[in-house]
């Protein structure tokens, strides 16, 4: 499925597709991936809002990424620490990175048995240990993505945009989009 155009109404088909797929799974895992500024956080928030019953927990991949050149390392770590334990009925752990202090800053423990959304650049890699995860790939034009990303962080991202884009493109080059079986959304 490919959904195009911006706005909440355009997201409805993709939100419905995710909710339909989630109904077929006992403890759904939704992976929302795509480049910075493509609308992943917005889509995740809309999905939580539209979720029937108990809302899913949301983990943002950037919470686990150790700095501007750690995208792959952070996303890979979520698999064995968070996804795999939850799949086997154990508590998963999210090791959090403090972007302002540039150091690790605490752990979050997520209990199994509830829906989970992992959202952010590298989410597909984070969820690789989970066959049957619902995958959503978001895209937007490069100039639109840049404007969105730089506007949301009040200048805090400006000096790092090029480094992050470079890390993102390296991740894509090594990993591929991994989006062939995903619900694709362009907003």
Backbone as numpy.savetxt, mean C-alpha at the origin, in Angstrom:
# Nx Ny Nz CAx CAy CAz Cx Cy Cz
-9.76 -5.55 -14.29 -10.61 -4.37 -14.29 -9.72 -3.13 -14.29
-10.05 -2.17 -15.12 -9.36 -0.89 -15.15 -10.41 0.19 -14.92
-10.15 1.03 -13.95 -11.05 2.14 -13.65 -10.28 3.41 -13.97
-10.88 4.31 -14.72 -10.21 5.56 -15.05 -11.06 6.75 -14.60
-10.48 7.91 -14.68 -11.09 9.18 -14.28 -10.96 9.37 -12.77
-10.92 10.60 -12.36 -10.79 10.90 -10.94 -12.13 11.00 -10.26
-12.08 11.20 -8.96 -13.29 11.42 -8.19 -13.84 10.17 -7.55
-14.63 10.38 -6.50 -15.18 9.28 -5.73 -16.07 8.37 -6.55
-16.86 8.94 -7.46 -17.75 8.11 -8.27 -16.96 7.17 -9.17
-15.82 7.63 -9.67 -14.99 6.79 -10.52 -14.36 5.65 -9.71
-14.16 5.84 -8.43 -13.58 4.79 -7.59 -14.59 3.70 -7.26
-15.86 3.99 -7.34 -16.90 3.05 -6.93 -16.73 1.66 -7.55
-16.51 1.54 -8.88 -16.35 0.18 -9.44 -15.16 -0.58 -8.82
-14.06 0.11 -8.60 -12.90 -0.56 -8.00 -13.16 -0.93 -6.55
-13.80 -0.04 -5.81 -14.15 -0.35 -4.41 -15.09 -1.55 -4.36
-16.08 -1.57 -5.24 -17.02 -2.70 -5.29 -16.31 -3.99 -5.66
-15.35 -3.92 -6.60 -14.61 -5.13 -6.99 -13.80 -5.68 -5.81
-13.17 -4.81 -5.04 -12.41 -5.25 -3.87 -13.34 -5.87 -2.84
-14.44 -5.21 -2.55 -15.38 -5.74 -1.55 -15.96 -7.08 -1.99
-16.25 -7.24 -3.27 -16.76 -8.52 -3.77 -15.70 -9.61 -3.60
-14.46 -9.32 -3.96 -13.38 -10.30 -3.80 -13.16 -10.62 -2.32
-13.30 -9.64 -1.45 -13.08 -9.85 -0.02 -14.12 -10.77 0.60
-15.33 -10.74 0.07 -16.39 -11.60 0.60 -16.04 -13.08 0.48
-15.22 -13.43 -0.49 -14.86 -14.83 -0.73 -13.70 -15.28 0.15
-13.19 -14.41 0.99 -12.03 -14.75 1.83 -12.38 -14.59 3.30
-11.87 -15.50 4.11 -12.19 -15.45 5.54 -11.58 -14.22 6.22
-10.30 -14.00 6.01 -9.60 -12.84 6.58 -8.87 -12.13 5.43
-9.57 -11.29 4.70 -9.00 -10.71 3.48 -7.77 -9.84 3.75
-6.83 -9.94 2.81 -5.66 -9.07 2.78 -5.75 -8.30 1.47
-5.77 -6.98 1.55 -5.83 -6.12 0.36 -4.50 -5.38 0.27
-3.86 -5.47 -0.89 -2.59 -4.80 -1.15 -2.83 -3.70 -2.16
-2.53 -2.46 -1.77 -2.75 -1.30 -2.63 -1.38 -0.70 -2.95
-0.95 -0.82 -4.20 0.40 -0.43 -4.61 0.32 0.56 -5.75
1.44 1.16 -6.05 1.57 2.11 -7.14 2.56 3.18 -6.75
2.90 4.05 -7.67 3.90 5.08 -7.39 3.37 6.17 -6.45
4.31 6.92 -5.91 3.97 8.02 -5.01 3.05 9.02 -5.70
2.02 9.44 -4.99 1.09 10.42 -5.53 0.02 9.86 -6.44
-0.09 8.54 -6.51 -1.08 7.94 -7.42 -2.46 7.80 -6.79
-2.59 8.03 -5.49 -3.90 7.98 -4.84 -4.11 6.78 -3.95
-3.04 6.09 -3.56 -3.15 4.87 -2.74 -3.80 5.15 -1.39
-3.35 6.17 -0.71 -3.89 6.50 0.61 -5.36 6.90 0.50
-5.69 7.67 -0.51 -7.08 8.08 -0.74 -7.95 6.86 -1.00
-7.46 5.95 -1.84 -8.22 4.74 -2.14 -8.39 3.89 -0.89
-7.32 3.73 -0.10 -7.42 2.93 1.13 -8.45 3.53 2.08
-8.46 4.85 2.24 -9.43 5.50 3.12 -10.86 5.29 2.61
-11.05 5.39 1.30 -12.39 5.16 0.73 -12.81 3.71 0.93
-11.87 2.79 0.81 -12.18 1.37 1.00 -12.56 1.09 2.45
-11.84 1.65 3.40 -12.19 1.47 4.82 -13.59 2.02 5.07
-13.87 3.19 4.52 -15.19 3.82 4.69 -16.31 2.95 4.11
-16.03 2.30 2.98 -17.06 1.50 2.30 -17.12 0.05 2.81
-16.19 -0.34 3.65 -16.10 -1.73 4.10 -17.31 -2.11 4.94
-17.96 -3.21 4.64 -19.10 -3.63 5.47 -18.61 -4.27 6.77
-19.30 -4.02 7.83 -18.95 -4.64 9.11 -17.70 -4.03 9.72
-16.96 -4.87 10.44 -15.75 -4.42 11.13 -14.72 -3.92 10.12
-14.29 -2.68 10.24 -13.36 -2.14 9.25 -11.99 -2.81 9.35
-11.28 -2.89 8.25 -9.95 -3.49 8.26 -8.93 -2.57 8.92
-7.86 -3.19 9.45 -6.71 -2.42 9.89 -5.96 -1.98 8.64
-5.27 -0.85 8.74 -4.49 -0.34 7.62 -3.04 -0.19 8.06
-2.14 -0.78 7.28 -0.70 -0.61 7.49 -0.16 0.12 6.27
0.56 1.18 6.52 1.17 1.94 5.43 2.61 1.46 5.26
2.96 1.05 4.07 4.29 0.52 3.82 5.36 1.52 4.26
5.11 2.81 4.06 6.15 3.79 4.41 6.45 3.82 5.91
5.60 3.24 6.73 5.91 3.11 8.16 7.08 2.15 8.39
7.30 1.24 7.44 8.32 0.20 7.59 9.56 0.45 6.73
9.57 1.53 5.97 10.68 1.81 5.06 11.74 2.64 5.78
12.97 2.12 5.88 14.03 2.84 6.59 14.71 3.91 5.72
14.03 4.99 5.49 14.62 6.12 4.78 14.34 6.14 3.29
14.91 7.15 2.65 14.60 7.46 1.26 15.13 6.44 0.25
16.01 5.56 0.66 16.55 4.54 -0.26 16.25 3.14 0.25
15.23 2.99 1.09 14.96 1.69 1.70 13.65 1.06 1.29
13.08 1.48 0.17 11.76 1.00 -0.23 11.71 -0.54 -0.29
12.58 -1.14 -1.05 12.55 -2.60 -1.21 12.79 -3.30 0.12
13.78 -2.86 0.87 14.11 -3.49 2.16 12.94 -3.41 3.13
12.30 -2.26 3.20 11.16 -2.10 4.11 9.96 -2.92 3.70
9.65 -2.92 2.40 8.51 -3.69 1.91 8.74 -5.18 2.10
9.95 -5.66 1.80 10.27 -7.08 1.97 10.13 -7.52 3.43
10.50 -6.66 4.36 10.45 -7.01 5.79 9.03 -7.22 6.28
8.05 -6.58 5.65 6.67 -6.75 6.10 6.15 -8.16 5.87
6.67 -8.85 4.86 6.22 -10.22 4.59 6.45 -11.15 5.77
7.71 -11.38 6.16 7.96 -12.34 7.25 7.57 -11.83 8.64
7.55 -10.53 8.83 7.24 -9.99 10.17 5.75 -9.79 10.42
5.02 -9.47 9.36 3.62 -9.11 9.52 2.68 -10.08 8.81
2.89 -10.27 7.51 1.94 -11.04 6.70 1.97 -12.53 7.06
3.14 -13.14 7.04 3.24 -14.58 7.30 2.72 -14.96 8.68
3.11 -14.28 9.75 2.55 -14.65 11.05 1.03 -14.54 11.10
0.48 -13.49 10.55 -0.99 -13.33 10.56 -1.67 -14.44 9.79
-1.06 -14.88 8.69 -1.65 -15.97 7.91 -1.68 -17.27 8.71
-0.72 -17.43 9.62 -0.70 -18.66 10.42 -1.38 -18.47 11.78
-2.16 -17.41 11.92 -2.93 -17.22 13.14 -2.14 -16.63 14.29
-0.98 -16.06 14.01 -0.16 -15.44 15.06 -0.17 -13.91 14.90
0.29 -13.24 15.92 0.37 -11.78 15.89 1.49 -11.35 14.95
1.19 -10.41 14.07 2.18 -9.84 13.17 2.76 -8.57 13.77
3.97 -8.25 13.35 4.67 -7.10 13.91 5.05 -6.13 12.80
4.80 -4.86 13.07 5.21 -3.77 12.18 6.28 -2.98 12.92
7.48 -2.97 12.38 8.56 -2.16 12.93 8.47 -0.80 12.26
8.29 0.26 13.06 8.01 1.60 12.53 9.27 2.46 12.41
9.35 3.14 11.28 10.44 4.08 11.02 9.97 5.49 11.29
10.78 6.26 12.01 10.51 7.68 12.27 11.25 8.49 11.21
10.50 9.01 10.26 11.10 9.73 9.14 11.78 11.02 9.58
11.27 11.67 10.60 11.86 12.95 11.05 13.15 12.72 11.80
13.23 11.66 12.60 14.43 11.38 13.38 15.39 10.44 12.64
14.95 9.88 11.51 15.75 8.93 10.72 16.25 7.75 11.56
15.29 7.13 12.27 15.64 5.95 13.07 14.38 5.13 13.33
14.60 3.88 13.75 13.46 3.03 14.11 12.82 3.57 15.37
11.50 3.47 15.43 10.79 4.06 16.56 9.56 3.23 16.92
9.77 2.07 17.48 8.67 1.32 18.04 8.13 0.23 17.14
7.28 -0.57 17.76 6.65 -1.69 17.10 5.14 -1.59 17.26
4.43 -2.08 16.28 2.97 -2.23 16.39 2.69 -3.72 16.21
1.80 -4.24 17.04 1.42 -5.65 16.97 0.00 -5.74 16.44
-0.17 -6.53 15.38 -1.49 -6.67 14.76 -1.97 -8.10 14.92
-3.09 -8.22 15.56 -3.68 -9.55 15.80 -4.23 -10.14 14.50
-4.20 -11.45 14.41 -4.77 -12.10 13.23 -6.29 -12.12 13.31
-6.92 -12.55 12.24 -8.36 -12.78 12.26 -9.22 -11.63 11.82
-8.62 -10.57 11.33 -9.41 -9.42 10.86 -8.88 -9.03 9.48
-9.70 -8.35 8.71 -9.22 -7.88 7.41 -8.04 -6.91 7.59
-7.14 -6.91 6.62 -5.97 -6.03 6.67 -5.75 -5.42 5.29
-5.47 -4.13 5.28 -5.06 -3.42 4.07 -3.61 -3.01 4.26
-2.77 -3.37 3.30 -1.40 -2.85 3.27 -1.34 -1.92 2.07
-1.01 -0.67 2.36 -1.09 0.39 1.34 0.25 1.08 1.24
0.72 1.27 0.01 1.92 2.06 -0.21 2.81 1.49 -1.29
3.81 2.26 -1.66 4.79 1.81 -2.64 5.45 0.55 -2.10
5.36 -0.53 -2.85 5.94 -1.79 -2.42 4.97 -2.74 -1.74
3.69 -2.41 -1.71 2.71 -3.26 -1.02 2.63 -4.66 -1.63
2.75 -4.77 -2.94 2.69 -6.10 -3.55 3.85 -6.97 -3.07
5.02 -6.38 -2.96 6.18 -7.11 -2.45 5.95 -7.52 -0.99
5.41 -6.62 -0.20 5.13 -6.92 1.21 4.16 -8.09 1.34
3.22 -8.19 0.43 2.21 -9.23 0.51 2.51 -10.49 -0.26
3.73 -10.61 -0.81 4.07 -11.80 -1.60 3.83 -13.12 -0.88
4.05 -13.21 0.44 3.82 -14.51 1.07 2.34 -14.90 1.15
1.44 -14.05 0.68 0.01 -14.29 0.84 -0.66 -14.59 -0.49
-0.70 -15.85 -0.88 -1.44 -16.16 -2.10 -2.92 -15.83 -1.88
-3.54 -15.31 -2.89 -4.95 -14.98 -2.76 -5.21 -13.58 -2.22
-4.15 -12.80 -2.00 -4.36 -11.42 -1.58 -5.04 -10.67 -2.71
-5.85 -9.70 -2.36 -6.54 -8.85 -3.33 -5.58 -7.71 -3.65
-5.24 -7.56 -4.93 -4.24 -6.59 -5.32 -4.88 -5.45 -6.13
-4.53 -4.22 -5.74 -5.03 -3.03 -6.42 -3.82 -2.20 -6.83
-3.73 -1.85 -8.11 -2.62 -1.05 -8.63 -3.16 0.30 -9.07
-2.63 1.38 -8.45 -3.06 2.72 -8.80 -2.00 3.43 -9.62
-2.43 4.22 -10.58 -1.53 5.03 -11.39 -2.15 6.40 -11.60
-1.31 7.31 -12.00 -1.73 8.66 -12.39 -0.60 9.22 -13.25
-0.88 10.23 -14.05 0.20 10.84 -14.84 1.32 11.35 -13.93
2.56 11.25 -14.41 3.72 11.63 -13.59 3.63 13.04 -13.04
3.22 14.01 -13.87 3.16 15.39 -13.38 2.09 15.55 -12.30
0.98 14.84 -12.43 -0.08 14.87 -11.41 0.41 14.25 -10.11
1.11 13.13 -10.22 1.63 12.45 -9.03 2.57 13.36 -8.26
3.46 14.00 -8.97 4.44 14.87 -8.32 3.75 16.02 -7.58
2.80 16.66 -8.23 2.07 17.77 -7.60 1.38 17.27 -6.33
0.69 16.14 -6.41 -0.01 15.59 -5.24 0.96 15.27 -4.11
2.03 14.57 -4.44 2.98 14.14 -3.41 3.63 15.32 -2.71
4.03 16.32 -3.47 4.70 17.46 -2.86 3.73 18.33 -2.08
2.48 18.40 -2.50 1.49 19.22 -1.79 1.11 18.60 -0.44
1.08 17.29 -0.34 0.59 16.65 0.88 1.56 16.73 2.04
2.84 16.92 1.78 3.83 16.91 2.86 4.38 18.28 3.22
3.67 19.33 2.84 4.03 20.71 3.20 5.52 21.01 3.01
6.09 20.56 1.90 7.48 20.85 1.60 8.47 19.84 2.16
8.03 18.95 3.03 8.94 17.98 3.65 9.47 16.94 2.68
8.80 16.75 1.56 9.17 15.74 0.58 9.95 16.35 -0.58
9.88 17.68 -0.73 10.42 18.35 -1.92 11.86 17.96 -2.23
12.74 18.01 -1.25 14.15 17.72 -1.48 14.43 16.25 -1.77
13.45 15.38 -1.52 13.66 13.95 -1.65 12.91 13.32 -2.83
12.14 14.13 -3.55 11.32 13.58 -4.64 12.18 12.79 -5.63
13.27 13.37 -6.11 14.08 12.70 -7.13 14.69 11.40 -6.59
15.16 11.41 -5.36 15.74 10.20 -4.76 14.67 9.13 -4.61
13.48 9.52 -4.17 12.40 8.55 -4.00 11.96 7.97 -5.35
11.79 8.82 -6.34 11.40 8.36 -7.67 12.44 7.39 -8.22
13.70 7.68 -7.98 14.78 6.81 -8.44 14.69 5.45 -7.74
14.47 5.45 -6.43 14.34 4.21 -5.67 13.11 3.44 -6.15
12.02 4.16 -6.40 10.79 3.53 -6.89 11.04 2.86 -8.24
11.70 3.56 -9.14 11.94 3.01 -10.48 12.89 1.81 -10.43
13.87 1.83 -9.51 14.73 0.65 -9.32 13.90 -0.53 -8.82
13.02 -0.27 -7.88 12.13 -1.32 -7.36 11.31 -1.92 -8.51
10.73 -1.06 -9.33 9.94 -1.55 -10.47 10.79 -2.34 -11.45
12.00 -1.85 -11.71 12.88 -2.53 -12.64 13.25 -3.93 -12.17
13.42 -4.10 -10.86 13.78 -5.41 -10.32 12.56 -6.28 -10.08
11.45 -5.67 -9.76 10.28 -6.43 -9.34 9.19 -6.51 -10.39
9.22 -5.60 -11.35 8.12 -5.53 -12.30 6.91 -4.92 -11.60
5.89 -4.59 -12.34 4.71 -3.98 -11.74 3.95 -4.95 -10.86
4.02 -6.25 -11.15 3.27 -7.25 -10.39 1.78 -6.92 -10.39
1.35 -6.27 -11.45 -0.03 -5.79 -11.48 -0.89 -6.48 -12.52
-0.39 -7.54 -13.14 -1.15 -8.14 -14.23 -2.48 -8.72 -13.76
-2.54 -9.19 -12.53 -3.81 -9.74 -12.03 -4.49 -8.81 -11.03
-4.08 -7.55 -11.04 -4.61 -6.59 -10.08 -5.81 -5.83 -10.63
-6.58 -5.30 -9.73 -7.59 -4.30 -10.08 -6.80 -3.02 -10.33
-6.89 -2.48 -11.53 -6.09 -1.32 -11.90 -6.95 -0.06 -11.89
-6.44 0.96 -11.22 -7.18 2.22 -11.08 -6.26 3.36 -11.50
-6.74 4.20 -12.38 -6.00 5.39 -12.80 -6.81 6.61 -12.41
-6.28 7.37 -11.45 -7.01 8.56 -11.00 -6.14 9.79 -11.07
